[in-house]
């Protein structure tokens, strides 16, 4: 990293997924570094490359930047390249910097960015799931939080706060094996095991996971499963038109609570869990109704401790860009906490 990298220069922010790419600009010198009016979204299928799309974004907005942080849904190789999951673009940090005439491009995993977003959330960005108060980031010298997000897949990360400094623990925890706890869980696991072989948490806790759960529940009760999409299931559960869809989202909420509780035990995330991802605002009513917390806390000898761990839903629509903005602040050398 060059000597002038540690300066609060305007930074291009990119949140790159399989279907859409979102852009924004951060001013690391500001208390709220993400410039809200700078946010734009483009469809990946309509553009040939990240560079071409970024050039269009900069032309559309007229904004000037010196650096970029790209949060991509894929594994970063040596900090230099990433092949994005479900996306035809292959990205090189150095080639992107040269093509856009930038001082540097920093590639990060999309869930590393989502985890860092926690440091900048405020007010209506968060909704409590349960009765416990929202945690305060940086309140103690040592804090550990879990971040878990069902969307296209299941993302899992950790946020470590140590003596005022933040760092992210990147994991592939969504691919950990599903642990069945109830007779219903066991029946679901048996059905999905015959269909897929090994069953990960992601097979149940994501958009397609809703469909898998619906199919399994239909099989369990002897009903014929309809060819529903995730949005069909949640819509029918919301309007009460399909009892099996309602049971599906209730079951999803319970299993999600169990998975989130296991993450607390695994990471030692006693300070709280943040629920993120595109499904969270849609499923929030069912998460709030009790089954999520009930199974979150049902950890045997650790129940008393789990009852003291707060869970909260991230409602901010752009956690990827917000987390990239937090990383831009850190790279500028300015303090992220206590701003």
PDB file of C-alpha atoms in Angstrom, residues 66-191:
ATOM      1  CA  UNK A  66      -9.110   8.047  -6.265  1.00  0.00           C
ATOM      2  CA  UNK A  67      -9.504   4.538  -4.862  1.00  0.00           C
ATOM      3  CA  UNK A  68     -12.022   1.709  -4.891  1.00  0.00           C
ATOM      4  CA  UNK A  69     -13.209  -1.021  -2.572  1.00  0.00           C
ATOM      5  CA  UNK A  70     -14.942  -3.911  -4.308  1.00  0.00           C
ATOM      6  CA  UNK A  71     -17.015  -6.238  -2.135  1.00  0.00           C
ATOM      7  CA  UNK A  72     -17.633  -9.368  -4.199  1.00  0.00           C
ATOM      8  CA  UNK A  73     -19.638 -12.534  -3.581  1.00  0.00           C
ATOM      9  CA  UNK A  74     -16.721 -14.906  -4.015  1.00  0.00           C
ATOM     10  CA  UNK A  75     -13.422 -16.034  -2.558  1.00  0.00           C
ATOM     11  CA  UNK A  76     -10.597 -13.490  -2.886  1.00  0.00           C
ATOM     12  CA  UNK A  77      -7.372 -15.043  -4.162  1.00  0.00           C
ATOM     13  CA  UNK A  78      -4.213 -13.432  -2.757  1.00  0.00           C
ATOM     14  CA  UNK A  79      -6.051 -10.116  -2.431  1.00  0.00           C
ATOM     15  CA  UNK A  80      -5.760  -9.711  -6.196  1.00  0.00           C
ATOM     16  CA  UNK A  81      -8.450 -11.658  -8.056  1.00  0.00           C
ATOM     17  CA  UNK A  82     -11.972 -12.941  -7.527  1.00  0.00           C
ATOM     18  CA  UNK A  83     -14.344 -15.050  -9.586  1.00  0.00           C
ATOM     19  CA  UNK A  84     -17.786 -13.993  -8.509  1.00  0.00           C
ATOM     20  CA  UNK A  85     -20.306 -16.722  -7.726  1.00  0.00           C
ATOM     21  CA  UNK A  86     -23.119 -16.861 -10.330  1.00  0.00           C
ATOM     22  CA  UNK A  87     -21.524 -13.985 -12.246  1.00  0.00           C
ATOM     23  CA  UNK A  88     -19.522 -14.108 -15.505  1.00  0.00           C
ATOM     24  CA  UNK A  89     -17.109 -11.361 -14.486  1.00  0.00           C
ATOM     25  CA  UNK A  90     -13.573 -12.223 -13.382  1.00  0.00           C
ATOM     26  CA  UNK A  91     -11.899  -9.307 -11.609  1.00  0.00           C
ATOM     27  CA  UNK A  92      -8.281  -8.314 -11.083  1.00  0.00           C
ATOM     28  CA  UNK A  93      -7.536  -5.542  -8.610  1.00  0.00           C
ATOM     29  CA  UNK A  94      -4.502  -4.228 -10.526  1.00  0.00           C
ATOM     30  CA  UNK A  95      -6.175  -4.346 -13.934  1.00  0.00           C
ATOM     31  CA  UNK A  96      -9.270  -2.608 -12.598  1.00  0.00           C
ATOM     32  CA  UNK A  97      -7.163   0.127 -10.983  1.00  0.00           C
ATOM     33  CA  UNK A  98      -5.251   0.711 -14.218  1.00  0.00           C
ATOM     34  CA  UNK A  99      -8.378   0.775 -16.381  1.00  0.00           C
ATOM     35  CA  UNK A 100     -10.131   3.278 -14.102  1.00  0.00           C
ATOM     36  CA  UNK A 101      -6.977   5.334 -13.415  1.00  0.00           C
ATOM     37  CA  UNK A 102      -7.200   4.718  -9.668  1.00  0.00           C
ATOM     38  CA  UNK A 103      -4.417   4.663  -7.096  1.00  0.00           C
ATOM     39  CA  UNK A 104      -5.574   1.298  -5.743  1.00  0.00           C
ATOM     40  CA  UNK A 105      -8.423  -1.219  -5.770  1.00  0.00           C
ATOM     41  CA  UNK A 106      -9.071  -3.342  -2.671  1.00  0.00           C
ATOM     42  CA  UNK A 107     -11.022  -6.576  -3.141  1.00  0.00           C
ATOM     43  CA  UNK A 108     -12.940  -7.961  -0.161  1.00  0.00           C
ATOM     44  CA  UNK A 109     -15.471 -10.708   0.339  1.00  0.00           C
ATOM     45  CA  UNK A 110     -19.029  -9.397   0.301  1.00  0.00           C
ATOM     46  CA  UNK A 111     -19.695 -10.771   3.759  1.00  0.00           C
ATOM     47  CA  UNK A 112     -16.604  -9.098   5.168  1.00  0.00           C
ATOM     48  CA  UNK A 113     -18.224  -5.848   4.052  1.00  0.00           C
ATOM     49  CA  UNK A 114     -21.613  -6.802   5.488  1.00  0.00           C
ATOM     50  CA  UNK A 115     -19.921  -7.569   8.797  1.00  0.00           C
ATOM     51  CA  UNK A 116     -18.161  -4.197   8.846  1.00  0.00           C
ATOM     52  CA  UNK A 117     -21.473  -2.455   8.127  1.00  0.00           C
ATOM     53  CA  UNK A 118     -22.461  -3.153  11.726  1.00  0.00           C
ATOM     54  CA  UNK A 119     -20.105  -0.373  12.881  1.00  0.00           C
ATOM     55  CA  UNK A 120     -22.049   2.311  10.988  1.00  0.00           C
ATOM     56  CA  UNK A 121     -25.634   1.216  11.635  1.00  0.00           C
ATOM     57  CA  UNK A 122     -27.868   3.574  13.579  1.00  0.00           C
ATOM     58  CA  UNK A 123     -31.492   4.348  14.373  1.00  0.00           C
ATOM     59  CA  UNK A 124     -33.967   2.701  12.034  1.00  0.00           C
ATOM     60  CA  UNK A 125     -31.213   0.552  10.497  1.00  0.00           C
ATOM     61  CA  UNK A 126     -31.798  -2.012  13.260  1.00  0.00           C
ATOM     62  CA  UNK A 127     -34.825  -3.788  14.689  1.00  0.00           C
ATOM     63  CA  UNK A 128     -34.589  -5.866  17.846  1.00  0.00           C
ATOM     64  CA  UNK A 129     -35.550  -9.523  17.542  1.00  0.00           C
ATOM     65  CA  UNK A 130     -36.489 -10.306  21.120  1.00  0.00           C
ATOM     66  CA  UNK A 131     -36.601  -8.096  24.182  1.00  0.00           C
ATOM     67  CA  UNK A 132     -32.919  -7.375  24.781  1.00  0.00           C
ATOM     68  CA  UNK A 133     -31.560  -3.876  24.067  1.00  0.00           C
ATOM     69  CA  UNK A 134     -29.370  -3.245  21.034  1.00  0.00           C
ATOM     70  CA  UNK A 135     -25.636  -3.683  21.697  1.00  0.00           C
ATOM     71  CA  UNK A 136     -23.284  -0.717  21.533  1.00  0.00           C
ATOM     72  CA  UNK A 137     -20.264  -1.363  19.317  1.00  0.00           C
ATOM     73  CA  UNK A 138     -17.099  -0.377  21.157  1.00  0.00           C
ATOM     74  CA  UNK A 139     -18.801  -0.170  24.552  1.00  0.00           C
ATOM     75  CA  UNK A 140     -16.337  -2.725  25.945  1.00  0.00           C
ATOM     76  CA  UNK A 141     -12.667  -3.212  25.109  1.00  0.00           C
ATOM     77  CA  UNK A 142     -13.354  -6.709  23.812  1.00  0.00           C
ATOM     78  CA  UNK A 143     -16.506  -7.648  21.930  1.00  0.00           C
ATOM     79  CA  UNK A 144     -17.341 -10.445  19.520  1.00  0.00           C
ATOM     80  CA  UNK A 145     -20.393 -10.411  17.268  1.00  0.00           C
ATOM     81  CA  UNK A 146     -21.770 -12.892  14.749  1.00  0.00           C
ATOM     82  CA  UNK A 147     -23.287 -11.767  11.469  1.00  0.00           C
ATOM     83  CA  UNK A 148     -25.474 -14.204   9.548  1.00  0.00           C
ATOM     84  CA  UNK A 149     -27.338 -13.515   6.337  1.00  0.00           C
ATOM     85  CA  UNK A 150     -29.789 -15.620   4.327  1.00  0.00           C
ATOM     86  CA  UNK A 151     -30.151 -14.455   0.739  1.00  0.00           C
ATOM     87  CA  UNK A 152     -29.145 -16.330  -2.392  1.00  0.00           C
ATOM     88  CA  UNK A 153     -26.982 -18.392  -0.027  1.00  0.00           C
ATOM     89  CA  UNK A 154     -26.169 -18.216   3.678  1.00  0.00           C
ATOM     90  CA  UNK A 155     -23.356 -15.892   4.671  1.00  0.00           C
ATOM     91  CA  UNK A 156     -21.622 -16.122   8.035  1.00  0.00           C
ATOM     92  CA  UNK A 157     -19.070 -13.737   9.494  1.00  0.00           C
ATOM     93  CA  UNK A 158     -17.677 -12.419  12.731  1.00  0.00           C
ATOM     94  CA  UNK A 159     -16.880  -8.890  13.883  1.00  0.00           C
ATOM     95  CA  UNK A 160     -14.112  -8.626  16.460  1.00  0.00           C
ATOM     96  CA  UNK A 161     -13.697  -5.408  18.458  1.00  0.00           C
ATOM     97  CA  UNK A 162     -10.447  -5.208  20.384  1.00  0.00           C
ATOM     98  CA  UNK A 163      -9.286  -2.037  22.171  1.00  0.00           C
ATOM     99  CA  UNK A 164     -11.204   0.190  19.768  1.00  0.00           C
ATOM    100  CA  UNK A 165     -10.093  -1.611  16.608  1.00  0.00           C
ATOM    101  CA  UNK A 166     -12.329  -3.700  14.384  1.00  0.00           C
ATOM    102  CA  UNK A 167     -11.518  -6.747  12.307  1.00  0.00           C
ATOM    103  CA  UNK A 168     -13.599  -9.243  10.406  1.00  0.00           C
ATOM    104  CA  UNK A 169     -13.565 -13.003  10.599  1.00  0.00           C
ATOM    105  CA  UNK A 170     -14.501 -14.414   7.193  1.00  0.00           C
ATOM    106  CA  UNK A 171     -15.986 -17.900   7.204  1.00  0.00           C
ATOM    107  CA  UNK A 172     -17.888 -20.390   5.083  1.00  0.00           C
ATOM    108  CA  UNK A 173     -20.104 -21.222   8.053  1.00  0.00           C
ATOM    109  CA  UNK A 174     -23.190 -21.395   5.876  1.00  0.00           C
ATOM    110  CA  UNK A 175     -21.858 -24.693   4.553  1.00  0.00           C
ATOM    111  CA  UNK A 176     -21.569 -26.275   8.007  1.00  0.00           C
ATOM    112  CA  UNK A 177     -23.744 -29.346   8.407  1.00  0.00           C
ATOM    113  CA  UNK A 178     -27.363 -28.938   9.491  1.00  0.00           C
ATOM    114  CA  UNK A 179     -27.930 -30.178  13.049  1.00  0.00           C
ATOM    115  CA  UNK A 180     -31.441 -31.573  13.550  1.00  0.00           C
ATOM    116  CA  UNK A 181     -32.956 -31.090  17.022  1.00  0.00           C
ATOM    117  CA  UNK A 182     -36.667 -31.927  16.825  1.00  0.00           C
ATOM    118  CA  UNK A 183     -38.663 -34.762  15.237  1.00  0.00           C
ATOM    119  CA  UNK A 184     -39.693 -32.317  12.488  1.00  0.00           C
ATOM    120  CA  UNK A 185     -36.033 -31.403  11.924  1.00  0.00           C
ATOM    121  CA  UNK A 186     -35.136 -35.076  11.632  1.00  0.00           C
ATOM    122  CA  UNK A 187     -37.874 -35.692   9.062  1.00  0.00           C
ATOM    123  CA  UNK A 188     -36.734 -32.657   7.054  1.00  0.00           C
ATOM    124  CA  UNK A 189     -33.114 -33.801   7.228  1.00  0.00           C
ATOM    125  CA  UNK A 190     -34.078 -37.295   6.093  1.00  0.00           C
ATOM    126  CA  UNK A 191     -35.980 -35.923   3.076  1.00  0.00           C
TER     127      UNK A 191
END
